[in-house]
Amino acid sequence: MSQVPLPNQQVVPPQAPPSNNQPRSTASSIPAISYTPTDITIPPSLYDKLPNLKEYRALKEAEKRVDLLIARKALDFQAIQQKTIHPFEYKPNTGILRVFIYNTCEHQPWQNQLAQQEGQQVPENTVPTWTLRVEGRFINDDKSAQEETNSLKFSAFLSGISVDLLENEHYPNLQESHSNIVEWRDDTANNVGRDPGVVVGFDGMDIKREGKYNIKVKIALMVKSFTSKLSVTPDLAEFMGKLECTQQEVMYTIWQYVLNKKLFVKTAKYNHVPAVEGLSESIPGADKDRSAYDDLTLAETDDVLFELLKVREFKFSDLYGLIQPHFKPREPIVIDYEVDTRRSTTLGDVVLDIPTELPINISKAQRELLEMNKSALENLSRHDAMIEKLNQKISLAIIELRNANSRETFYSGLSKDPVKFIEQWLASQAETLKALKSDEGYDEEIVRRANYFEDNEDLINEKIDLLFGSSKF
């Protein structure tokens, strides 16, 4: 017979742990008792009695959906995090390298004449000179980070500078003296990922010469590239839609083109296949038995691809070699300039803006990623603590609700048929007493007396502790 619930069941509050001054029990046979509510389910009968519980049911369903969404987003976050820690996935800072090219003049005949007219004393035997200066500064696109890049020198963005003085009727012997070419090259090792402020040297380069006549010069600037992008030929630039790109971008674009144009040999088999596996070595464009290409890597070329790759068919394992002729190193920027000795300075006449980007500081990017993850985990921990407190409140509320339902069920059954209910209740209590006595047997008349519990208190406490420890109660 099932046990009838007692009318005044209450949740047992958690007991405070014993202080250091209180003696602790050393009996190893007494199991630990947990007062944390474990059964926090609401009986289905209560949903009919309390209409507001339907909102709680809806909340539980929403919680399941949120948990599922969080699990999916956690996987997405892990995938994104694994991708972003790769150096090539960091977005570099971009900006403008502004280059100024000008010249100044000293002790030119017209300058000495003006000085004499103004009453200034001009030293005798002065030699007219001019100074050509090439200088620059980096302007960051991110204005908030401009102060961080102010320390970067002009030479940090260049791998070389070449200045060629061109002969004319006034300077006929420049090539014989070998002073017509002035070069600077960056001989440092690979600077990618390092702070360029450590290895740079200057903000500008001066070339000073004697002379009172104008002279034309050719200036070549080799700007560093901190990415894997390369310059491409006009044919590939027309196909890609840009002048610089990586080799991976070209291969992916050709793959998409072949896929959209349905240029694979076995088109019917792979139309809905997102990728092709299997690579083997062969000569591009060789006449092979097509029935042997079960890996679906052989593609035909239309007029556009034929003009680009110069083959009628190719395998994707050979595509890397086919596109290599279309890549070329970044060409230097060449400026034609004429030194003007008829002006004191030409500052501002030639200003060149070169789009460029900073080298990626991997350690700094990783520190930023670590700080971002740390902040996210701290917020998550605070939210988890709040959710845990709310869950405890909900658990206690559900236990109180179940106790109230037990009391309502008890008094409702008692009011309908008191005699029969008391009989059932006495029978259920007898079963409880039998469980407390285990299999030792008992005298019902003796057990019903209060002095029985007083005389056997230790035995009964031991039985109760064993029931709690075995989770049978």
XYZ file of C-alpha atoms in Angstrom:
473
model
C 0.000 0.000 0.000
C 1.379 3.403 -0.927
C 2.311 5.801 1.796
C -0.053 8.703 2.499
C 1.831 12.006 2.763
C 1.991 13.726 6.112
C 0.133 17.027 6.447
C 2.999 19.152 7.720
C 6.033 18.101 5.675
C 8.590 20.908 5.432
C 11.876 21.371 3.637
C 14.733 20.715 6.002
C 16.962 23.817 5.978
C 20.686 23.318 5.414
C 22.566 22.934 8.660
C 25.540 25.134 9.408
C 28.870 23.312 9.464
C 30.314 22.719 12.923
C 32.719 25.320 14.201
C 36.270 24.592 15.123
C 35.339 24.461 18.801
C 32.745 21.734 18.354
C 33.830 18.081 18.371
C 33.410 16.262 15.081
C 31.966 12.792 14.772
C 34.482 10.097 14.034
C 31.981 7.352 13.299
C 32.804 6.189 9.797
C 29.578 4.191 9.575
C 27.412 7.342 9.546
C 27.002 8.519 5.925
C 26.977 12.183 4.887
C 23.536 13.726 4.471
C 22.792 16.272 1.750
C 19.896 18.663 2.146
C 19.999 19.981 -1.410
C 16.646 19.389 -3.174
C 17.012 16.810 -5.902
C 13.431 16.194 -7.042
C 12.368 19.567 -8.435
C 9.839 18.298 -10.955
C 6.279 19.529 -10.762
C 3.584 16.806 -10.790
C 1.317 17.009 -13.859
C -1.753 17.285 -11.619
C -0.556 20.667 -10.362
C -0.678 22.183 -13.841
C -4.481 21.727 -13.799
C -4.792 23.239 -10.328
C -2.540 26.284 -10.944
C -2.944 27.986 -14.344
C 0.193 30.112 -13.771
C 2.351 26.995 -13.957
C 1.848 26.973 -17.730
C 4.155 29.989 -17.866
C 6.777 27.997 -15.984
C 6.405 25.163 -18.504
C 6.887 27.660 -21.333
C 9.965 28.975 -19.515
C 11.430 25.468 -19.319
C 10.886 24.938 -23.038
C 12.531 28.281 -23.785
C 15.437 27.297 -21.548
C 15.978 24.122 -23.564
C 16.090 26.111 -26.796
C 18.487 28.632 -25.272
C 20.772 25.838 -24.039
C 20.828 24.337 -27.519
C 21.609 27.714 -29.059
C 24.401 28.322 -26.540
C 25.918 24.938 -27.345
C 25.907 25.740 -31.062
C 27.373 29.196 -30.539
C 30.065 27.733 -28.310
C 31.146 25.460 -31.167
C 31.090 28.413 -33.567
C 33.163 30.445 -31.125
C 35.749 27.684 -30.875
C 35.976 27.442 -34.660
C 36.359 31.216 -35.011
C 38.939 31.331 -32.239
C 41.015 28.588 -33.862
C 40.855 30.489 -37.130
C 41.746 33.899 -35.713
C 44.883 32.702 -33.927
C 46.480 32.053 -37.328
C 48.793 34.954 -38.219
C 47.379 35.341 -41.726
C 43.888 35.866 -40.299
C 44.835 39.012 -38.398
C 43.675 42.165 -40.096
C 46.634 44.531 -40.379
C 46.413 48.258 -39.790
C 46.307 50.168 -43.049
C 47.186 53.738 -43.866
C 48.944 56.134 -46.201
C 52.682 56.546 -46.597
C 52.972 60.208 -47.559
C 56.233 60.944 -49.391
C 57.642 64.458 -49.905
C 60.244 65.080 -52.612
C 61.829 68.532 -52.797
C 65.117 70.354 -52.993
C 66.753 73.336 -51.359
C 69.488 75.632 -52.689
C 72.342 77.499 -51.045
C 74.847 80.087 -52.305
C 73.362 80.214 -55.758
C 74.402 83.305 -57.793
C 70.960 84.799 -57.578
C 70.874 84.192 -53.830
C 74.223 85.933 -53.340
C 72.988 88.860 -55.427
C 69.840 89.222 -53.340
C 71.890 89.058 -50.146
C 74.174 91.862 -51.363
C 71.181 93.996 -52.279
C 69.869 93.589 -48.790
C 73.202 94.636 -47.313
C 74.318 91.226 -46.183
C 77.955 90.193 -46.451
C 78.541 87.288 -48.799
C 81.690 85.170 -48.240
C 84.099 84.977 -51.138
C 84.658 81.815 -53.144
C 81.311 80.317 -52.115
C 80.266 77.249 -54.048
C 76.637 76.989 -55.161
C 74.998 73.776 -53.912
C 71.632 72.095 -53.918
C 70.205 69.388 -51.656
C 67.638 66.841 -52.754
C 65.541 65.408 -49.908
C 63.207 62.401 -49.929
C 61.227 62.027 -46.703
C 57.928 60.547 -45.595
C 55.586 59.757 -42.734
C 52.899 57.165 -42.108
C 49.293 58.294 -41.630
C 47.184 55.616 -39.967
C 43.601 55.095 -41.148
C 42.664 54.465 -37.517
C 42.933 57.916 -35.958
C 42.799 56.485 -32.433
C 46.006 54.525 -33.125
C 47.851 57.413 -34.774
C 49.942 58.080 -31.667
C 51.186 54.482 -31.672
C 52.486 54.835 -35.237
C 54.094 58.266 -34.818
C 57.318 56.576 -33.724
C 57.627 54.652 -36.988
C 60.322 55.939 -39.294
C 60.099 56.402 -43.030
C 62.649 53.707 -43.798
C 60.594 51.105 -41.913
C 58.261 50.919 -44.889
C 60.941 50.700 -47.583
C 63.272 47.960 -48.692
C 65.316 50.301 -50.852
C 65.705 53.779 -52.367
C 67.548 54.567 -55.585
C 68.281 58.072 -56.936
C 69.740 58.362 -60.443
C 71.130 61.731 -61.538
C 70.712 62.116 -65.305
C 73.382 63.735 -67.452
C 72.761 66.911 -69.411
C 74.848 69.517 -71.195
C 75.784 71.142 -67.888
C 76.718 67.820 -66.197
C 78.282 65.713 -68.983
C 80.587 63.459 -66.909
C 78.335 62.065 -64.194
C 78.559 58.468 -65.311
C 82.341 58.495 -65.373
C 82.530 59.583 -61.721
C 80.001 56.964 -60.594
C 78.384 59.610 -58.417
C 75.231 59.729 -60.449
C 73.578 56.810 -58.543
C 72.810 56.924 -54.852
C 71.242 53.822 -53.288
C 70.072 52.667 -49.897
C 68.974 49.108 -49.153
C 67.439 47.566 -46.076
C 69.863 44.794 -45.150
C 68.013 43.696 -42.030
C 66.562 40.205 -41.777
C 62.913 39.385 -42.099
C 60.994 42.049 -40.180
C 57.512 40.534 -40.443
C 55.950 40.298 -37.005
C 58.656 42.451 -35.393
C 58.379 46.003 -34.182
C 59.681 48.088 -37.103
C 60.717 50.859 -34.724
C 63.632 48.693 -33.617
C 65.269 48.276 -37.027
C 64.590 51.575 -38.828
C 67.064 54.366 -39.298
C 65.755 57.629 -40.762
C 62.782 59.782 -41.701
C 64.408 61.163 -44.830
C 67.425 60.905 -47.118
C 69.451 63.941 -48.290
C 71.657 64.116 -51.389
C 73.839 67.195 -51.577
C 75.753 68.209 -54.707
C 77.528 71.233 -56.113
C 75.959 72.963 -59.064
C 74.002 75.978 -60.230
C 72.053 74.378 -63.078
C 68.868 72.356 -63.037
C 69.236 68.601 -63.283
C 66.735 65.815 -63.772
C 66.713 62.834 -61.419
C 64.889 59.514 -61.377
C 63.830 58.305 -57.922
C 62.770 54.683 -57.297
C 61.046 53.668 -54.035
C 60.679 49.979 -53.173
C 57.794 49.759 -50.698
C 57.725 46.736 -48.424
C 54.852 44.285 -48.576
C 53.843 42.701 -45.282
C 51.245 40.375 -46.806
C 51.309 37.417 -49.170
C 49.752 39.452 -51.996
C 51.645 39.714 -55.258
C 51.274 41.818 -58.353
C 49.591 40.079 -61.282
C 49.708 40.400 -65.027
C 47.050 42.430 -66.862
C 45.287 39.250 -68.031
C 44.963 37.865 -64.517
C 44.087 41.318 -63.148
C 41.187 41.491 -65.606
C 40.033 38.024 -64.551
C 40.344 38.716 -60.818
C 39.222 42.338 -60.857
C 42.228 43.603 -58.852
C 45.904 44.305 -59.390
C 47.229 42.389 -56.354
C 46.052 39.119 -54.853
C 47.300 35.941 -53.217
C 47.814 32.645 -54.980
C 45.099 31.052 -52.845
C 42.613 33.695 -53.993
C 43.375 32.967 -57.636
C 42.959 29.200 -57.242
C 39.690 29.603 -55.347
C 38.330 32.032 -57.962
C 39.197 29.633 -60.803
C 37.535 26.799 -58.872
C 34.350 28.839 -58.516
C 34.474 29.784 -62.196
C 34.834 26.162 -63.318
C 32.063 25.112 -60.958
C 29.633 27.775 -62.192
C 30.470 27.239 -65.848
C 30.244 23.429 -65.457
C 33.615 22.847 -67.072
C 34.499 19.640 -65.256
C 34.790 16.596 -67.485
C 32.424 14.442 -65.413
C 29.855 17.183 -64.902
C 26.897 14.890 -64.272
C 28.572 13.219 -61.301
C 29.783 16.213 -59.362
C 27.261 18.995 -60.017
C 26.203 19.127 -56.372
C 29.548 18.152 -54.838
C 31.123 21.070 -52.879
C 34.715 19.830 -53.136
C 36.869 17.434 -55.083
C 39.446 15.117 -53.548
C 42.358 13.235 -55.062
C 45.462 14.644 -56.665
C 48.025 13.077 -58.974
C 50.936 14.288 -61.059
C 50.549 14.706 -64.772
C 51.541 17.056 -67.552
C 49.041 19.927 -67.878
C 46.912 19.564 -70.943
C 48.163 16.077 -71.794
C 45.841 13.842 -73.768
C 44.821 11.199 -71.205
C 42.141 8.564 -71.023
C 39.296 10.453 -69.366
C 37.675 7.300 -68.058
C 40.568 7.018 -65.605
C 39.719 10.313 -63.903
C 37.277 9.063 -61.315
C 38.520 11.665 -58.812
C 36.762 14.422 -60.818
C 39.724 16.770 -60.915
C 39.979 17.190 -64.663
C 38.459 20.380 -66.085
C 38.153 21.827 -69.535
C 38.845 25.477 -70.349
C 36.581 27.848 -72.188
C 37.841 30.832 -74.153
C 38.422 32.913 -71.009
C 40.413 30.272 -69.154
C 42.318 29.283 -72.298
C 43.583 32.841 -72.719
C 44.653 32.781 -69.089
C 46.126 29.268 -68.696
C 47.051 28.460 -72.339
C 45.797 24.833 -72.071
C 42.600 23.143 -73.247
C 42.198 21.062 -70.096
C 43.922 20.860 -66.727
C 43.894 19.091 -63.413
C 43.574 21.115 -60.262
C 46.763 19.547 -58.936
C 48.553 21.339 -61.797
C 46.764 24.671 -61.424
C 49.359 26.057 -59.019
C 52.060 25.729 -61.664
C 49.841 27.119 -64.414
C 49.172 30.400 -62.642
C 52.779 31.100 -61.605
C 53.675 33.028 -64.804
C 50.971 35.554 -63.942
C 52.603 36.581 -60.652
C 55.409 39.098 -60.444
C 57.195 40.944 -57.655
C 55.887 44.311 -56.630
C 57.440 46.899 -58.915
C 59.163 49.969 -57.495
C 57.499 53.350 -57.604
C 59.454 55.554 -60.009
C 59.253 59.361 -59.829
C 60.770 61.745 -62.363
C 61.896 64.924 -60.661
C 63.897 67.977 -61.717
C 66.077 69.779 -59.193
C 65.210 73.478 -59.469
C 68.142 75.722 -58.559
C 66.161 78.903 -59.212
C 64.152 78.582 -56.000
C 65.245 78.367 -52.385
C 62.953 75.404 -51.749
C 60.400 73.379 -53.680
C 58.709 71.834 -50.630
C 55.123 70.893 -51.461
C 55.548 70.583 -55.214
C 55.764 66.766 -55.239
C 53.720 64.872 -52.626
C 53.010 61.182 -53.168
C 50.450 59.133 -51.158
C 51.147 55.384 -51.191
C 48.548 53.020 -49.655
C 50.345 50.594 -47.356
C 49.864 48.537 -44.238
C 51.733 47.909 -41.027
C 53.475 44.634 -40.233
C 51.400 42.426 -37.956
C 52.570 42.360 -34.368
C 51.601 38.776 -33.488
C 52.339 39.085 -29.781
C 50.191 42.194 -29.474
C 47.318 40.581 -31.384
C 47.485 37.488 -29.188
C 47.456 39.640 -26.045
C 44.358 41.447 -27.300
C 42.681 38.107 -28.031
C 43.606 36.835 -24.563
C 42.177 39.942 -22.884
C 38.982 39.617 -24.904
C 38.570 35.952 -23.908
C 39.326 36.785 -20.273
C 36.664 39.488 -20.219
C 34.140 37.154 -21.835
C 34.841 34.404 -19.285
C 34.497 36.842 -16.383
C 31.122 38.005 -17.659
C 30.071 34.408 -18.164
C 31.100 33.505 -14.605
C 29.070 36.362 -13.154
C 26.049 35.353 -15.180
C 26.449 31.705 -14.155
C 26.448 32.722 -10.488
C 23.255 34.709 -10.987
C 21.609 31.820 -12.812
C 22.656 29.398 -10.056
C 21.010 31.601 -7.406
C 17.822 31.789 -9.442
C 17.846 28.010 -9.890
C 18.135 27.548 -6.123
C 15.179 29.855 -5.561
C 13.152 27.958 -8.150
C 14.077 24.629 -6.541
C 12.965 25.788 -3.084
C 9.761 27.217 -4.531
C 8.983 23.900 -6.247
C 9.594 21.985 -3.004
C 7.268 24.367 -1.148
C 4.709 23.866 -3.876
C 4.969 20.096 -3.600
C 4.598 20.320 0.209
C 1.523 22.489 -0.177
C 0.100 19.976 -2.630
C 0.789 17.155 -0.147
C -1.049 18.998 2.600
C -3.943 19.743 0.285
C -4.137 16.083 -0.760
C -3.986 14.933 2.882
C -6.763 17.177 4.157
C -8.885 16.616 1.051
C -8.754 12.826 1.531
C -9.426 13.195 5.261
C -12.487 15.351 4.669
C -14.063 12.934 2.155
C -13.908 9.696 4.215
C -12.167 10.196 7.585
C -12.452 6.581 8.762
C -11.084 4.962 5.655
C -8.397 7.609 5.310
C -7.188 7.086 8.897
C -7.030 3.355 8.313
C -4.915 3.874 5.191
C -2.738 6.374 6.973
C -2.136 4.001 9.914
C -1.256 1.213 7.498
C 1.245 3.462 5.700
C 2.848 4.479 8.982
C 3.104 0.814 9.939
C 5.018 0.213 6.711
C 7.306 3.099 7.632
C 7.950 1.651 11.065
C 8.655 -1.715 9.545
C 11.187 -0.103 7.227
C 12.802 1.606 10.202
C 13.022 -1.724 12.041
C 14.505 -3.368 8.932
C 13.985 -7.185 8.964
C 14.252 -7.673 12.718
C 10.461 -7.785 13.349
C 8.575 -5.751 15.974
C 5.621 -5.802 18.320
C 3.113 -3.317 16.953
C 1.594 -2.550 20.344
C 5.004 -1.787 21.826
C 6.129 0.290 18.849
C 3.043 2.500 19.093
C 4.044 3.639 22.575
C 6.138 6.767 22.949
C 8.564 5.227 25.412
C 9.663 2.746 22.728
C 11.243 5.580 20.740
C 12.801 7.028 23.865
C 14.409 3.725 24.833
C 15.609 2.916 21.307
C 16.627 6.406 20.132
C 20.156 5.408 19.154
C 18.965 2.417 17.137
C 16.304 4.422 15.328
C 18.760 7.236 14.492
C 21.151 4.689 13.056
C 18.390 3.207 10.872
C 17.389 6.662 9.649
C 20.989 7.539 8.789
C 21.361 4.301 6.848
C 18.169 5.036 4.902
C 19.372 8.515 4.023
C 22.757 7.180 2.977
C 21.270 4.481 0.734
C 18.766 6.922 -0.851
C 15.829 4.674 0.038
C 13.958 7.328 1.941
